JSON list of C-alpha atoms in Angstrom, two decimals:
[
{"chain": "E", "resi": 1, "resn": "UNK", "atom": "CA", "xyz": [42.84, 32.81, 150.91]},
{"chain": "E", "resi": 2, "resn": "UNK", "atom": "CA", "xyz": [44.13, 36.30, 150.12]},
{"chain": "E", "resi": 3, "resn": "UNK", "atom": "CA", "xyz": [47.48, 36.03, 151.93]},
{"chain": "E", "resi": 4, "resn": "UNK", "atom": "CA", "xyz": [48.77, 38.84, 149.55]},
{"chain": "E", "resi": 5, "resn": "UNK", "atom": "CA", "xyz": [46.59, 41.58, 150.87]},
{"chain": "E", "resi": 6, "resn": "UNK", "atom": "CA", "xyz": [47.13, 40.47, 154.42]},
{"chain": "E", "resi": 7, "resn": "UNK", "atom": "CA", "xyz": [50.62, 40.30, 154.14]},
{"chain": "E", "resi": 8, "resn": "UNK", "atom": "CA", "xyz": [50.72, 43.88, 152.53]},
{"chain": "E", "resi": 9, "resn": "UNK", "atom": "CA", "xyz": [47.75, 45.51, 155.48]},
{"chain": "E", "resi": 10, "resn": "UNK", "atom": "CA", "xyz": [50.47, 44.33, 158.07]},
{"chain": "E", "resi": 11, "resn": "UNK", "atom": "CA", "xyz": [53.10, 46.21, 156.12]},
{"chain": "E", "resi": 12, "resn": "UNK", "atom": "CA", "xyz": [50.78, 49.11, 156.13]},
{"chain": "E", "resi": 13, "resn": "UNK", "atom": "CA", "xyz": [50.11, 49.12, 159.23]},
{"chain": "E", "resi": 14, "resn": "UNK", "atom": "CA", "xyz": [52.98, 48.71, 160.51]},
{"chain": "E", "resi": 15, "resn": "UNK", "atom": "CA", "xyz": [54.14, 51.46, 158.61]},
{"chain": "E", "resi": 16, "resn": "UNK", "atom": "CA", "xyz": [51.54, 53.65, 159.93]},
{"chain": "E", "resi": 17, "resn": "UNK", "atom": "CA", "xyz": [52.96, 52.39, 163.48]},
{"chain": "E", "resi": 18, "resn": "UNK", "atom": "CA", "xyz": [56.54, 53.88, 163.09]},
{"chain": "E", "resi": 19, "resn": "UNK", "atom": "CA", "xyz": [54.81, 57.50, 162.49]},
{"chain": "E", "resi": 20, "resn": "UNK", "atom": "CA", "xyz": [52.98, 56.98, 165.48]},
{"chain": "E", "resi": 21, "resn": "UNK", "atom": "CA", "xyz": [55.94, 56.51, 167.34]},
{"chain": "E", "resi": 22, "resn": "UNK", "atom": "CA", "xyz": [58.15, 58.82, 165.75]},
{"chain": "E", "resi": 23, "resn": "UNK", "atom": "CA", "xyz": [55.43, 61.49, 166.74]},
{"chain": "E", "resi": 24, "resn": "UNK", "atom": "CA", "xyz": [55.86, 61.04, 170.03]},
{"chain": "E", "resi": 25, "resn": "UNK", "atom": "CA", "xyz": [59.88, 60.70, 170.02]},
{"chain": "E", "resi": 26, "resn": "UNK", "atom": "CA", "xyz": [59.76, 64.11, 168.32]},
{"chain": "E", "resi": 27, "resn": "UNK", "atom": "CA", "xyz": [57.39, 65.70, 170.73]},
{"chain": "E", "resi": 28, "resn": "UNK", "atom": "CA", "xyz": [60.35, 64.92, 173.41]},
{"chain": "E", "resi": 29, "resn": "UNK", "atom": "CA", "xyz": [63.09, 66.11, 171.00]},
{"chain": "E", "resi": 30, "resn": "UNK", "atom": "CA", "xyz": [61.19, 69.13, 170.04]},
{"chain": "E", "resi": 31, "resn": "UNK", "atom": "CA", "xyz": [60.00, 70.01, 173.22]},
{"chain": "E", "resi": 32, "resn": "UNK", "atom": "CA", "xyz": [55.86, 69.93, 171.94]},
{"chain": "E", "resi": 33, "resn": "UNK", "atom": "CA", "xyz": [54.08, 68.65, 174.92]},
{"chain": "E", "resi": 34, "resn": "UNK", "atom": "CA", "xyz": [50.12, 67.25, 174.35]},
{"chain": "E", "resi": 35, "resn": "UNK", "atom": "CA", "xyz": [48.16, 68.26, 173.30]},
{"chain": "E", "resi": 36, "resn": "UNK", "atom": "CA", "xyz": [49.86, 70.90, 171.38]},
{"chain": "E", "resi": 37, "resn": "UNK", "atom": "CA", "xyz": [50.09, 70.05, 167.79]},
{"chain": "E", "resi": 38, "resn": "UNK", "atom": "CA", "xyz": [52.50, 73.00, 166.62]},
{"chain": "E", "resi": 39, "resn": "UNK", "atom": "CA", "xyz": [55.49, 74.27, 167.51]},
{"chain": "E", "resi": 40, "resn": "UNK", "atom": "CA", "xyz": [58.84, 73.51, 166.24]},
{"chain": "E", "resi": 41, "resn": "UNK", "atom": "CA", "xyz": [58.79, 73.35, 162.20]},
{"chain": "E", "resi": 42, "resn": "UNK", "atom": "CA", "xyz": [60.59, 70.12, 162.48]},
{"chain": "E", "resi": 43, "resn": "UNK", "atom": "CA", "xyz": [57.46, 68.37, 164.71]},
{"chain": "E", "resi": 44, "resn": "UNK", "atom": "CA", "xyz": [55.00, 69.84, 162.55]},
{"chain": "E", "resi": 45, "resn": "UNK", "atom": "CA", "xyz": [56.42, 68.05, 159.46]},
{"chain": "E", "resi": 46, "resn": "UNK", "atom": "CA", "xyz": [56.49, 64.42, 161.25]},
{"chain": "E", "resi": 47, "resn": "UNK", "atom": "CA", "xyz": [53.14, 65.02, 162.59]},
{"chain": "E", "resi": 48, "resn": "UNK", "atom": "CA", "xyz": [51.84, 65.69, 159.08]},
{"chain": "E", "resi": 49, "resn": "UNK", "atom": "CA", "xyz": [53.21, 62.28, 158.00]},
{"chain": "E", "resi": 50, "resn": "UNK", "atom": "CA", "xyz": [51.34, 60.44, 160.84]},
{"chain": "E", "resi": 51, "resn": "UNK", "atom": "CA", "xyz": [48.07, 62.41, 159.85]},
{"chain": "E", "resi": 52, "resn": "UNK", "atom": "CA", "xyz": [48.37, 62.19, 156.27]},
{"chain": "E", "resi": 53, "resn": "UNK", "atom": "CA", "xyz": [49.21, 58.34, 156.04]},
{"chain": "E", "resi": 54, "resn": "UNK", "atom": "CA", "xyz": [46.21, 57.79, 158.45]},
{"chain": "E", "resi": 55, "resn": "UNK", "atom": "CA", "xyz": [44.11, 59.88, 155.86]},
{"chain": "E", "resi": 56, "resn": "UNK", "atom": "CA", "xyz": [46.04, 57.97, 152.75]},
{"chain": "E", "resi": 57, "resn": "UNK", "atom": "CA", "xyz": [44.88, 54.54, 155.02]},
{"chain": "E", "resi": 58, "resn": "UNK", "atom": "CA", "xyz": [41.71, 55.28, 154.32]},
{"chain": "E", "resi": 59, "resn": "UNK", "atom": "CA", "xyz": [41.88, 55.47, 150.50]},
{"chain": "E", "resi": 60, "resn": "UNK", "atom": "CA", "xyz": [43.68, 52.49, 150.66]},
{"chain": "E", "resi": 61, "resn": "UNK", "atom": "CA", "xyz": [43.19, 49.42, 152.52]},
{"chain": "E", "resi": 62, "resn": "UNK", "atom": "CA", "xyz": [39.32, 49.18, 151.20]},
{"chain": "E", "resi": 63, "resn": "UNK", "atom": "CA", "xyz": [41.17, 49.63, 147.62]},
{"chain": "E", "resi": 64, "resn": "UNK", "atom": "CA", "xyz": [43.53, 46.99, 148.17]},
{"chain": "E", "resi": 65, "resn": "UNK", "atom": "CA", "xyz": [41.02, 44.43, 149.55]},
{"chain": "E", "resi": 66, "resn": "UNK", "atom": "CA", "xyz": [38.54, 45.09, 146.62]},
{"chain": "E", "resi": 67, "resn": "UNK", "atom": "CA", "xyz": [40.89, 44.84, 143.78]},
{"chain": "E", "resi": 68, "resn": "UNK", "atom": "CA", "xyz": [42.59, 41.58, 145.20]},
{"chain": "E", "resi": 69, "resn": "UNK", "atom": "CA", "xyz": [39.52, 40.24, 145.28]},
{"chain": "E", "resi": 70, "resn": "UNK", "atom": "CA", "xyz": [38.01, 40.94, 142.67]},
{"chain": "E", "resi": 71, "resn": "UNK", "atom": "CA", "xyz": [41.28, 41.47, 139.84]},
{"chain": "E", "resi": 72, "resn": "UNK", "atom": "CA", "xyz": [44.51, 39.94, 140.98]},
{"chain": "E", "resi": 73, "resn": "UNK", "atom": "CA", "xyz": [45.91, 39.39, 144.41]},
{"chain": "E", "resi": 74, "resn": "UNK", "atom": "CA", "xyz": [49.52, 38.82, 143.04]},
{"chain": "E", "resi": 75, "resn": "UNK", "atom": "CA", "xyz": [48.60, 42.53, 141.12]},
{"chain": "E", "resi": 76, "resn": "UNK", "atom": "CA", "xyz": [47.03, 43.34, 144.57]},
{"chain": "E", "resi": 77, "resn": "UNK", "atom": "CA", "xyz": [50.32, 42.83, 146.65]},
{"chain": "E", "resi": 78, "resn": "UNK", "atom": "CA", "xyz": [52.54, 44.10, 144.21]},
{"chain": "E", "resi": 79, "resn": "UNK", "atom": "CA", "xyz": [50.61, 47.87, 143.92]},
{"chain": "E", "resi": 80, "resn": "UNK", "atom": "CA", "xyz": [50.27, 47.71, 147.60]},
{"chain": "E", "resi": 81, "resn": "UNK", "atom": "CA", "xyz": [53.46, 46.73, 148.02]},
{"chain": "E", "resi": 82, "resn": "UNK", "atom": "CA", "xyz": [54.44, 49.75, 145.80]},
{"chain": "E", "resi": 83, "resn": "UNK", "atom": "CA", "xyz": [52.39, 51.85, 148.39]},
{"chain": "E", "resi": 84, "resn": "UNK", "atom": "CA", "xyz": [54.10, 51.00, 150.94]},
{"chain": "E", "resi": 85, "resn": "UNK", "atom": "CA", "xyz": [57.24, 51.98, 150.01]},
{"chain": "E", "resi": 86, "resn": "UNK", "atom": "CA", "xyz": [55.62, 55.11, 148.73]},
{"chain": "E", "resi": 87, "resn": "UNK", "atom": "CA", "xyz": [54.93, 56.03, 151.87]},
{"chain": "E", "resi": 88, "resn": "UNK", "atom": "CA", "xyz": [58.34, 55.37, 153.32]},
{"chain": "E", "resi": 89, "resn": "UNK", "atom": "CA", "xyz": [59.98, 57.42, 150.75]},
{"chain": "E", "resi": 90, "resn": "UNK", "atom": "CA", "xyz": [57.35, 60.07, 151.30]},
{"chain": "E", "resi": 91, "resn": "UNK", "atom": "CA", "xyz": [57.86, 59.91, 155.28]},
{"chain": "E", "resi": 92, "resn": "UNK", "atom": "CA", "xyz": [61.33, 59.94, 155.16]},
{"chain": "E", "resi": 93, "resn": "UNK", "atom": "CA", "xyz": [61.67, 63.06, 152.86]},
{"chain": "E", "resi": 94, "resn": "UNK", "atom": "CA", "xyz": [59.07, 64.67, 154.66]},
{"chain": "E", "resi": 95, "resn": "UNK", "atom": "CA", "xyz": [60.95, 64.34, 157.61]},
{"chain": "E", "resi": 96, "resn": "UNK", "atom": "CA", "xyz": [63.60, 66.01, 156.58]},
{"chain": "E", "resi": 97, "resn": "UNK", "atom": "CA", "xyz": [62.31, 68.68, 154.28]},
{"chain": "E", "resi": 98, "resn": "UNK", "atom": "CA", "xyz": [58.71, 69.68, 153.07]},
{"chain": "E", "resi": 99, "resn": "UNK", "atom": "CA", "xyz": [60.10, 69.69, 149.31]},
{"chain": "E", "resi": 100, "resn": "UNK", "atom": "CA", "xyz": [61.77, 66.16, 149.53]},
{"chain": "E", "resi": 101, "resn": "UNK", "atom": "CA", "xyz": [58.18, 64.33, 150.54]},
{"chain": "E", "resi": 102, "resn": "UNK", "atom": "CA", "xyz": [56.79, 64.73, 146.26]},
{"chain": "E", "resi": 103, "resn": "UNK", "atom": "CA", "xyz": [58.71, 61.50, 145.56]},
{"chain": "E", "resi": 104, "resn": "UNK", "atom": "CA", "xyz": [57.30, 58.88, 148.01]},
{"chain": "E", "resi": 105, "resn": "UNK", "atom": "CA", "xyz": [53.73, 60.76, 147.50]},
{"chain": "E", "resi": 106, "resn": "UNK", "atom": "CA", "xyz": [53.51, 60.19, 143.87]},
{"chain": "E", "resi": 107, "resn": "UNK", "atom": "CA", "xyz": [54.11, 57.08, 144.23]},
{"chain": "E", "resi": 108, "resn": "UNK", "atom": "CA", "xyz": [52.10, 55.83, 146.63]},
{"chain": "E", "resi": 109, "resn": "UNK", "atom": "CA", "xyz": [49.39, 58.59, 144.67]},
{"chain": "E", "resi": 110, "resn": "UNK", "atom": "CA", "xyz": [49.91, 56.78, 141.54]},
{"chain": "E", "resi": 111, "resn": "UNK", "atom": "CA", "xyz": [49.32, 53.01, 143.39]},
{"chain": "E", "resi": 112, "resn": "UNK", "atom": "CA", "xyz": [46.44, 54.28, 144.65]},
{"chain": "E", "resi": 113, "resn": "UNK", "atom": "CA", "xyz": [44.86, 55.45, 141.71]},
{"chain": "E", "resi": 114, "resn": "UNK", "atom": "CA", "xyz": [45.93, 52.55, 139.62]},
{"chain": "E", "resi": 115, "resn": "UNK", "atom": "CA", "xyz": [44.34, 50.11, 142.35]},
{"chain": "E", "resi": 116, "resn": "UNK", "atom": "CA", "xyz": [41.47, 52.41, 142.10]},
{"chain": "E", "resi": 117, "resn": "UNK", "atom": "CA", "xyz": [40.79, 52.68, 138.31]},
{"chain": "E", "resi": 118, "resn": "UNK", "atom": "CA", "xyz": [41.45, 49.01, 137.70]},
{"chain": "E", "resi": 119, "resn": "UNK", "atom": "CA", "xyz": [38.76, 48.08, 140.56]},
{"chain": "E", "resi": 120, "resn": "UNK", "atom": "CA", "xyz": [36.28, 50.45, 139.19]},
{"chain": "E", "resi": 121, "resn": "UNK", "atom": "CA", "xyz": [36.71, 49.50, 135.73]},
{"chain": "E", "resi": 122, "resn": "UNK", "atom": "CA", "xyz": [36.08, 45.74, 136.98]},
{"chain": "E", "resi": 123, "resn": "UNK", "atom": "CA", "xyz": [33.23, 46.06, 139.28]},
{"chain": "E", "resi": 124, "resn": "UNK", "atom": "CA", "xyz": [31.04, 48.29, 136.34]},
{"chain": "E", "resi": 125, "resn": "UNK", "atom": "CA", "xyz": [31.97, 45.20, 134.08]},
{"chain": "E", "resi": 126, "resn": "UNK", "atom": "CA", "xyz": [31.21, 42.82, 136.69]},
{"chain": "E", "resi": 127, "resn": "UNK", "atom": "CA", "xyz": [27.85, 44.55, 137.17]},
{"chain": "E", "resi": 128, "resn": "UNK", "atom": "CA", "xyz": [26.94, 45.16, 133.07]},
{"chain": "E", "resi": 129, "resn": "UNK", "atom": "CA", "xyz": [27.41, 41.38, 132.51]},
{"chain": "E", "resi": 130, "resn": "UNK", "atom": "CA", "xyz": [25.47, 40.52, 136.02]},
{"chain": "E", "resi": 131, "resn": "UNK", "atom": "CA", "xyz": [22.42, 42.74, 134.63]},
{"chain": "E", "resi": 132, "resn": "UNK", "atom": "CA", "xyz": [22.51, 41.80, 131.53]}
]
C-alpha cells in the first residue's frame, strides 16, 4: 500500500507550503513587491529556502518513492522523515542567518544521498539477477 511514503510526501509538501507562504508574508514585512526577487537581505534569505527546497523536491520525492518500493518503506519513511526535518532545521536557520542553514542541509543532504545510494545499489542488483 505504501502508506509510509505518502504519509512522508504530505509532510514534504506541506513543508514546502509554509515557505511558500512565508515568502509572501516577508515580501509585506520587507517591503519587496512582485515581481521583484531582491531587496532586503532578510527576503532574499527566505526566498532562497522556498527555491532551494523546491529544487531539493526534486531530488527527492522520486528517491523516496523508488527506494520504498523497491528496499524498505518503514526505511523509506524513516530517511524521509529525517528529510523533512532537515529541511525545517535548514529553513529555520536560514531564516535567520545564512551561516545557521549548514545544519538542517546536511541533514536532509545526507537522507538524500543515503536514499539515493541504497536505491541504486538495489536496482543494479535487481537488474544483474533479472539478466542473468
Amino acid at each position: 500500500m505504501l502508506l509510509g511514503p505518502s504519509i512522508i510526501t504530505v509532510f514534504a509538501l506541506l513543508v514546502y507550503f509554509v515557505t511558500i507562504i512565508n515568502v509572501g508574508r516577508a515580501r509585506f514585512k520587507y517591503n519587496v513587491m512582485p515581481p521583484a526577487t531582491s531587496g532586503d537581505e532578510n527576503f532574499e534569505r527566505v526566498l532562497r529556502v522556498q527555491e532551494n527546497t523546491l529544487e531539493q523536491l526534486i531530488f527527492f520525492l522520486p528517491l523516496l518513492w523508488i527506494f520504498s518500493y523497491f528496499v524498505s518503506e518503514m526505511w523509506g519513511m524513516i530517511l524521509g522523515g529525517t528529510w523533512v526535518v532537515g529541511r525545517i532545521l535548514y529553513a529555520w536557520g536560514y531564516a535567520k542567518e545564512a551561516k545557521k542553514r549548514a545544519p538542517g542541509f546536511a541533514i536532509s543532504t545526507l537522507s538524500g544521498l543515503a536514499l539515493l545510494g541504497v536505491s541504486l545499489v538495489k536496482l543494479v542488483l535487481m537488474a544483474y539477477e533479472a539478466y542473468l
